[in-house]
CSV table of C-alpha atoms in Angstrom, one decimal:
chain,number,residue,atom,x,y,z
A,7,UNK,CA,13.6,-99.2,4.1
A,8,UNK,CA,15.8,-100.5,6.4
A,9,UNK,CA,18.4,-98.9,4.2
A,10,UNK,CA,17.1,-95.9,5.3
A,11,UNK,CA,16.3,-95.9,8.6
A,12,UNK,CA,19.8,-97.0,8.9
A,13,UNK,CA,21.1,-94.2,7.1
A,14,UNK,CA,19.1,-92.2,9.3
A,15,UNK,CA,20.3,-93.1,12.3
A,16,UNK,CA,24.0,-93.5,10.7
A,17,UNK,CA,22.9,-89.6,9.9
A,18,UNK,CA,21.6,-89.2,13.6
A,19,UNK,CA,24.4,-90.6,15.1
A,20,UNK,CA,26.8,-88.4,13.0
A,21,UNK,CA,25.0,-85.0,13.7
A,22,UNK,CA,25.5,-85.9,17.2
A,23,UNK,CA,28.8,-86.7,16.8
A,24,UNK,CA,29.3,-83.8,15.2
A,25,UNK,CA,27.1,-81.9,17.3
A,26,UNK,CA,29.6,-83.4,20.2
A,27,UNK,CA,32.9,-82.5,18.3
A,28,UNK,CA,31.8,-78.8,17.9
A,29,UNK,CA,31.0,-78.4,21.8
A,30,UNK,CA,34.8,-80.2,22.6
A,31,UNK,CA,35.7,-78.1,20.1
A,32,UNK,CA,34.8,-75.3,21.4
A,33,UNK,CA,35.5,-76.0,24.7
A,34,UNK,CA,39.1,-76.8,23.7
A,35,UNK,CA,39.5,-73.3,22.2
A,36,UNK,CA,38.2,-71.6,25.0
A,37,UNK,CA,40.4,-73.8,27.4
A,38,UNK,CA,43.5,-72.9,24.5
A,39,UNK,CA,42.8,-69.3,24.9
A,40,UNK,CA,42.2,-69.4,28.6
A,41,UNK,CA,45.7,-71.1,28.8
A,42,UNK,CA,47.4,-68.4,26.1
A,43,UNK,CA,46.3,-65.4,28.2
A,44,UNK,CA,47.8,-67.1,31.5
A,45,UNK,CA,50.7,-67.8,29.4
A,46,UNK,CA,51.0,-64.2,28.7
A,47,UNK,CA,50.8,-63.4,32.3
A,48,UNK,CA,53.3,-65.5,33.4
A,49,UNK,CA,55.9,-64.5,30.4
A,50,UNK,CA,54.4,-61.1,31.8
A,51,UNK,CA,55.7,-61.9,35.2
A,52,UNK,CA,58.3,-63.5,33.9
A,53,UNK,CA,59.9,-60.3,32.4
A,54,UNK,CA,59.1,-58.2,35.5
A,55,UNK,CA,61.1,-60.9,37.6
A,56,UNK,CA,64.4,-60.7,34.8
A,57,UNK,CA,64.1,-57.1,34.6
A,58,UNK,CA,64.1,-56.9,38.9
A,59,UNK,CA,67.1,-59.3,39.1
A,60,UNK,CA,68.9,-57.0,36.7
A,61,UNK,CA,68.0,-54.0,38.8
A,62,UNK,CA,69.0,-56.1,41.4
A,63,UNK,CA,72.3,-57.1,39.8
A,64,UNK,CA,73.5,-54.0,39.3
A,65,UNK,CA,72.8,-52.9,42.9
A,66,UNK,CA,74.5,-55.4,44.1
A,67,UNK,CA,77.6,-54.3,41.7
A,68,UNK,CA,77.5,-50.6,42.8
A,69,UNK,CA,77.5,-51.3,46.4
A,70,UNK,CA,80.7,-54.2,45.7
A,71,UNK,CA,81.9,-50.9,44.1
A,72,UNK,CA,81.3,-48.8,47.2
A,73,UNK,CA,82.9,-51.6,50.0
A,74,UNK,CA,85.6,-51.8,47.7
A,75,UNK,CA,86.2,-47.6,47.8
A,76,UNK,CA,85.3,-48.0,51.3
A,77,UNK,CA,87.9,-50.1,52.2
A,78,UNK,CA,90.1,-48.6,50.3
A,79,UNK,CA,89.6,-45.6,52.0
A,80,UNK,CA,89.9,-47.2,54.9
A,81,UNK,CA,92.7,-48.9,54.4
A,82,UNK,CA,94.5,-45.1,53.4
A,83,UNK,CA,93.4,-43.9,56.5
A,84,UNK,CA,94.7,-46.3,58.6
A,85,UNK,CA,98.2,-45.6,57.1
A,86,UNK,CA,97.9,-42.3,57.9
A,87,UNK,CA,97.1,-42.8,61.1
A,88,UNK,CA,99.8,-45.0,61.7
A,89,UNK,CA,102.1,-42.2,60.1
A,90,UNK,CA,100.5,-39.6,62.2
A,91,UNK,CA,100.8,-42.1,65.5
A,92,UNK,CA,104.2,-42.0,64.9
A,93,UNK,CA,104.6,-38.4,64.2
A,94,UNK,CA,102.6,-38.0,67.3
A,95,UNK,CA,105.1,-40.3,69.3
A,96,UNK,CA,108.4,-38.5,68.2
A,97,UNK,CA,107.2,-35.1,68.6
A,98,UNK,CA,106.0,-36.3,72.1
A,99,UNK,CA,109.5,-37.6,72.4
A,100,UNK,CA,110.9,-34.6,71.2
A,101,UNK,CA,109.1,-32.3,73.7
A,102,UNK,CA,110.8,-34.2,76.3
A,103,UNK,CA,113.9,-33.6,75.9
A,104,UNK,CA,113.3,-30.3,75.0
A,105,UNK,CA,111.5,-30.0,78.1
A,106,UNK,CA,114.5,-31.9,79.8
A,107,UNK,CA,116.7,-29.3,78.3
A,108,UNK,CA,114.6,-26.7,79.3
A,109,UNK,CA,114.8,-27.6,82.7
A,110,UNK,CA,118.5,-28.3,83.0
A,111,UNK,CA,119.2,-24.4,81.1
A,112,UNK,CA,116.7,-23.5,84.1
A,113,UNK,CA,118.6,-25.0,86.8
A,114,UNK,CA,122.2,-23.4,85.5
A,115,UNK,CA,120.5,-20.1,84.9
A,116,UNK,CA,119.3,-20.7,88.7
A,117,UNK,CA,122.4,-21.4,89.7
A,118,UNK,CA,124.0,-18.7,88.0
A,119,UNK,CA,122.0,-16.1,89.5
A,120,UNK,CA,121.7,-17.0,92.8
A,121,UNK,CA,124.7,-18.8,93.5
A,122,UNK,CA,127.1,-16.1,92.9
A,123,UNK,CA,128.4,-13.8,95.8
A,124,UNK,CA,125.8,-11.7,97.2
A,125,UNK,CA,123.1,-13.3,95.7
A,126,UNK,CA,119.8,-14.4,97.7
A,127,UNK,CA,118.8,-17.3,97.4
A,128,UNK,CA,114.3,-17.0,97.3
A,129,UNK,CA,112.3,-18.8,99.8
A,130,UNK,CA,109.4,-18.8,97.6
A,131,UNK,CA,109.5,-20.7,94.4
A,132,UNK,CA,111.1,-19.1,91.6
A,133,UNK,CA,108.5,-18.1,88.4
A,134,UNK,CA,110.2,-18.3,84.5
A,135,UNK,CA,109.3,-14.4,84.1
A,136,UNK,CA,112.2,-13.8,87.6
A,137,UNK,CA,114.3,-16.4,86.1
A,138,UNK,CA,114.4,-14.3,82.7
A,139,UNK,CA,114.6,-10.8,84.3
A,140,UNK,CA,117.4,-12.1,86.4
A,141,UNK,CA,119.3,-13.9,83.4
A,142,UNK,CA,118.6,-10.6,81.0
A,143,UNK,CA,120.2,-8.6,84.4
A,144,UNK,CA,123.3,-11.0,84.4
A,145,UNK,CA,123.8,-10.3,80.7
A,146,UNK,CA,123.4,-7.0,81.0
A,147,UNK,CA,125.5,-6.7,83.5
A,148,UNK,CA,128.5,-8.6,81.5
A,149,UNK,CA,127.8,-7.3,78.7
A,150,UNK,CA,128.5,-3.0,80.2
A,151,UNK,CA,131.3,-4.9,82.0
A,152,UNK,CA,132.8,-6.3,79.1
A,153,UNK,CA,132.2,-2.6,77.2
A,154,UNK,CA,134.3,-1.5,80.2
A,155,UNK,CA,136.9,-3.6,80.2
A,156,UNK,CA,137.4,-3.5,76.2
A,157,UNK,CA,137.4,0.7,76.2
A,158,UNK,CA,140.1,0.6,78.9
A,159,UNK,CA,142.1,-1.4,76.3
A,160,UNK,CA,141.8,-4.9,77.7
A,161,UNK,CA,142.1,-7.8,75.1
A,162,UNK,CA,139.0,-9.8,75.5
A,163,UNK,CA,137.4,-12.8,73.5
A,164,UNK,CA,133.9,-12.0,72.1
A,165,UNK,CA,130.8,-12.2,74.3
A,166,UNK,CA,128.7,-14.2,71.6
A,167,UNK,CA,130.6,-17.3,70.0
A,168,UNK,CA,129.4,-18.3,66.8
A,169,UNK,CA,127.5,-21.8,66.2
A,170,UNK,CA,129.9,-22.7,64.0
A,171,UNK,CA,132.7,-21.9,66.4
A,172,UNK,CA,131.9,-24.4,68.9
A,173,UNK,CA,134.0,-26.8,69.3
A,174,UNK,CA,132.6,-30.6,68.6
A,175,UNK,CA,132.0,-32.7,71.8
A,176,UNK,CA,133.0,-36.4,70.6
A,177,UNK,CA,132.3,-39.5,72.7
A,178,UNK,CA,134.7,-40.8,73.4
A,179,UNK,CA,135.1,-44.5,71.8
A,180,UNK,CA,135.3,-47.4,73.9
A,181,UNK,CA,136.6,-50.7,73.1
A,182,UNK,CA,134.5,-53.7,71.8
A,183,UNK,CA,134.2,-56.6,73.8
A,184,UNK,CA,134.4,-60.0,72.1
Protein backbone atom coordinates (compact mmCIF):
# COMPACT_ATOMS: atom_id res chain seq x y z
CA UNK A 1 0.00 0.00 0.00
CA UNK A 2 2.70 2.16 0.47
CA UNK A 3 3.31 1.52 -3.19
CA UNK A 4 0.41 3.24 -3.80
CA UNK A 5 0.02 5.95 -1.76
CA UNK A 6 3.37 6.78 -3.09
CA UNK A 7 2.24 6.52 -6.48
CA UNK A 8 -0.44 8.72 -5.53
CA UNK A 9 1.29 11.38 -4.29
CA UNK A 10 4.07 10.80 -7.17
CA UNK A 11 0.58 11.20 -9.22
CA UNK A 12 -0.35 14.36 -6.99
CA UNK A 13 2.68 15.87 -7.18
CA UNK A 14 2.85 15.49 -11.06
CA UNK A 15 -0.82 16.89 -11.72
CA UNK A 16 0.43 19.79 -9.85
CA UNK A 17 3.38 20.03 -11.65
CA UNK A 18 1.60 19.81 -14.50
CA UNK A 19 -1.08 21.86 -13.34
CA UNK A 20 1.84 24.58 -12.65
CA UNK A 21 3.49 24.07 -16.17
CA UNK A 22 0.22 24.82 -17.94
CA UNK A 23 -0.41 28.24 -15.97
CA UNK A 24 3.65 29.27 -16.84
CA UNK A 25 2.71 28.04 -19.89
CA UNK A 26 0.21 30.01 -20.51
CA UNK A 27 1.44 32.92 -18.94
CA UNK A 28 4.47 32.72 -21.19
CA UNK A 29 2.28 32.74 -24.40
CA UNK A 30 0.36 35.49 -23.23
CA UNK A 31 3.62 37.48 -22.23
CA UNK A 32 5.01 36.06 -26.04
CA UNK A 33 2.07 37.52 -27.71
CA UNK A 34 1.94 40.65 -25.53
CA UNK A 35 5.71 41.07 -26.58
CA UNK A 36 4.93 40.26 -30.64
CA UNK A 37 2.22 42.88 -30.76
CA UNK A 38 4.66 45.60 -29.23
CA UNK A 39 7.06 44.22 -31.55
CA UNK A 40 4.81 45.00 -34.31
CA UNK A 41 4.38 48.45 -33.07
CA UNK A 42 7.71 49.35 -32.77
CA UNK A 43 8.75 47.76 -36.46
CA UNK A 44 5.34 49.91 -37.00
CA UNK A 45 7.07 52.97 -35.79
CA UNK A 46 10.03 51.92 -37.01
CA UNK A 47 8.84 52.20 -40.71
CA UNK A 48 7.05 55.46 -40.05
CA UNK A 49 10.53 56.89 -38.70
CA UNK A 50 12.52 55.42 -42.20
CA UNK A 51 9.87 56.46 -44.31
CA UNK A 52 10.00 60.35 -42.54
CA UNK A 53 13.82 60.47 -42.82
CA UNK A 54 13.37 59.73 -46.47
CA UNK A 55 10.84 62.38 -46.82
CA UNK A 56 13.20 64.29 -44.97
CA UNK A 57 16.18 63.39 -47.16
CA UNK A 58 14.87 64.43 -50.13
CA UNK A 59 13.88 67.81 -48.64
CA UNK A 60 16.89 68.45 -47.66
CA UNK A 61 18.24 67.48 -51.41
CA UNK A 62 15.64 69.86 -53.12
CA UNK A 63 16.33 72.80 -51.05
CA UNK A 64 20.63 71.99 -51.57
CA UNK A 65 19.19 72.11 -55.15
CA UNK A 66 17.47 75.46 -54.58
CA UNK A 67 20.80 77.36 -52.62
CA UNK A 68 22.66 75.89 -55.27
CA UNK A 69 20.29 77.78 -58.21
CA UNK A 70 20.08 80.49 -55.74
CA UNK A 71 23.50 81.14 -55.71
CA UNK A 72 23.94 80.64 -58.93
CA UNK A 73 21.62 83.14 -59.66
CA UNK A 74 23.11 85.17 -57.56
CA UNK A 75 26.30 84.93 -58.47
CA UNK A 76 24.92 85.92 -62.49
CA UNK A 77 23.57 88.77 -61.13
CA UNK A 78 26.26 90.13 -59.47
CA UNK A 79 28.16 90.01 -62.81
CA UNK A 80 25.76 91.82 -64.29
CA UNK A 81 25.73 94.34 -62.01
CA UNK A 82 29.21 94.73 -62.08
CA UNK A 83 28.88 95.03 -66.01
CA UNK A 84 26.10 97.42 -65.71
CA UNK A 85 28.28 99.45 -62.83
CA UNK A 86 30.59 99.88 -65.28
CA UNK A 87 28.42 100.75 -68.11
CA UNK A 88 26.83 103.06 -65.71
CA UNK A 89 30.37 104.67 -64.86
CA UNK A 90 31.49 105.26 -68.61
CA UNK A 91 28.30 106.60 -69.80
CA UNK A 92 28.51 108.87 -66.71
CA UNK A 93 31.93 109.62 -67.98
CA UNK A 94 30.82 110.12 -71.26
CA UNK A 95 28.04 112.65 -70.46
CA UNK A 96 30.84 114.69 -69.17
CA UNK A 97 32.61 115.40 -71.61
CA UNK A 98 29.85 115.73 -73.69
CA UNK A 99 28.54 118.10 -71.34
CA UNK A 100 32.16 119.73 -71.31
CA UNK A 101 31.81 119.97 -74.98
CA UNK A 102 28.64 121.24 -74.90
CA UNK A 103 29.60 123.96 -72.87
CA UNK A 104 32.78 124.97 -74.57
CA UNK A 105 30.53 124.88 -78.40
CA UNK A 106 28.27 127.19 -76.00
CA UNK A 107 30.87 129.60 -75.04
CA UNK A 108 32.31 130.04 -78.90
CA UNK A 109 28.70 130.25 -80.15
CA UNK A 110 28.51 133.08 -77.27
CA UNK A 111 31.34 134.55 -78.34
CA UNK A 112 30.55 134.51 -81.87
CA UNK A 113 27.32 136.22 -81.52
CA UNK A 114 27.97 138.72 -79.30
CA UNK A 115 31.49 139.49 -79.74
CA UNK A 116 31.31 140.64 -83.15
CA UNK A 117 30.81 144.40 -84.12
CA UNK A 118 27.62 145.81 -83.18
CA UNK A 119 26.65 143.10 -81.13
CA UNK A 120 25.15 143.55 -77.50
CA UNK A 121 26.40 141.90 -75.07
CA UNK A 122 22.88 140.68 -72.54
CA UNK A 123 22.85 141.67 -68.95
CA UNK A 124 20.59 138.98 -68.12
CA UNK A 125 21.75 135.44 -68.48
CA UNK A 126 21.67 133.95 -71.77
CA UNK A 127 18.86 130.80 -72.22
CA UNK A 128 19.99 127.77 -74.97
CA UNK A 129 16.64 128.60 -76.97
CA UNK A 130 18.54 132.75 -77.59
CA UNK A 131 21.81 130.97 -78.04
CA UNK A 132 20.22 128.80 -80.92
CA UNK A 133 18.03 131.65 -82.55
CA UNK A 134 21.08 133.68 -82.53
CA UNK A 135 23.54 130.86 -83.95
CA UNK A 136 20.56 129.87 -86.70
CA UNK A 137 20.63 134.02 -87.42
CA UNK A 138 24.50 133.95 -87.81
CA UNK A 139 24.13 131.04 -90.28
CA UNK A 140 21.58 132.44 -91.97
CA UNK A 141 23.10 135.36 -92.35
CA UNK A 142 26.45 133.70 -93.95
CA UNK A 143 24.86 131.52 -95.62
CA UNK A 144 22.57 134.58 -98.07
CA UNK A 145 25.96 136.29 -97.85
CA UNK A 146 27.85 133.64 -99.27
CA UNK A 147 24.77 133.12 -101.98
CA UNK A 148 25.70 136.77 -102.74
CA UNK A 149 29.06 136.66 -103.00
CA UNK A 150 29.07 133.35 -105.27
CA UNK A 151 26.22 134.87 -107.90
CA UNK A 152 28.46 137.94 -108.28
CA UNK A 153 31.02 135.43 -109.45
CA UNK A 154 33.32 135.32 -106.42
CA UNK A 155 35.41 132.05 -105.97
CA UNK A 156 34.50 130.79 -102.67
CA UNK A 157 35.21 127.45 -100.63
CA UNK A 158 32.09 125.60 -99.52
CA UNK A 159 30.10 126.62 -96.40
CA UNK A 160 29.79 122.87 -95.11
CA UNK A 161 33.17 120.84 -95.05
CA UNK A 162 32.84 117.26 -95.18
CA UNK A 163 33.77 114.94 -92.01
CA UNK A 164 35.97 113.26 -94.01
CA UNK A 165 37.68 116.47 -95.21
CA UNK A 166 38.89 117.55 -92.00
CA UNK A 167 42.13 117.54 -91.59
CA UNK A 168 43.64 115.19 -88.61
CA UNK A 169 44.82 117.09 -85.49
CA UNK A 170 48.05 114.88 -84.38
CA UNK A 171 49.84 115.39 -81.06
CA UNK A 172 52.49 116.22 -81.36
CA UNK A 173 55.22 113.51 -80.05
CA UNK A 174 57.43 114.34 -77.44
CA UNK A 175 60.63 112.79 -76.59
CA UNK A 176 60.99 109.95 -73.93
CA UNK A 177 63.00 110.56 -71.03
CA UNK A 178 65.31 107.82 -69.74
Amino acid sequence: MSKKFSCLREGKINEELMADLENENFTQRKLTARLQQEIELKNKAVAEFKAEVHGLKQELAAQRAGMTELETDFRENQAKMASLQKIHNQTKVYLEQLQARFERFRGKIIQAAYCAPGAKFPLNEISDVEILRTMQKIIDDRSQFHQLLTQKGERMPPLFIMETQLPMKSKPISPKKN
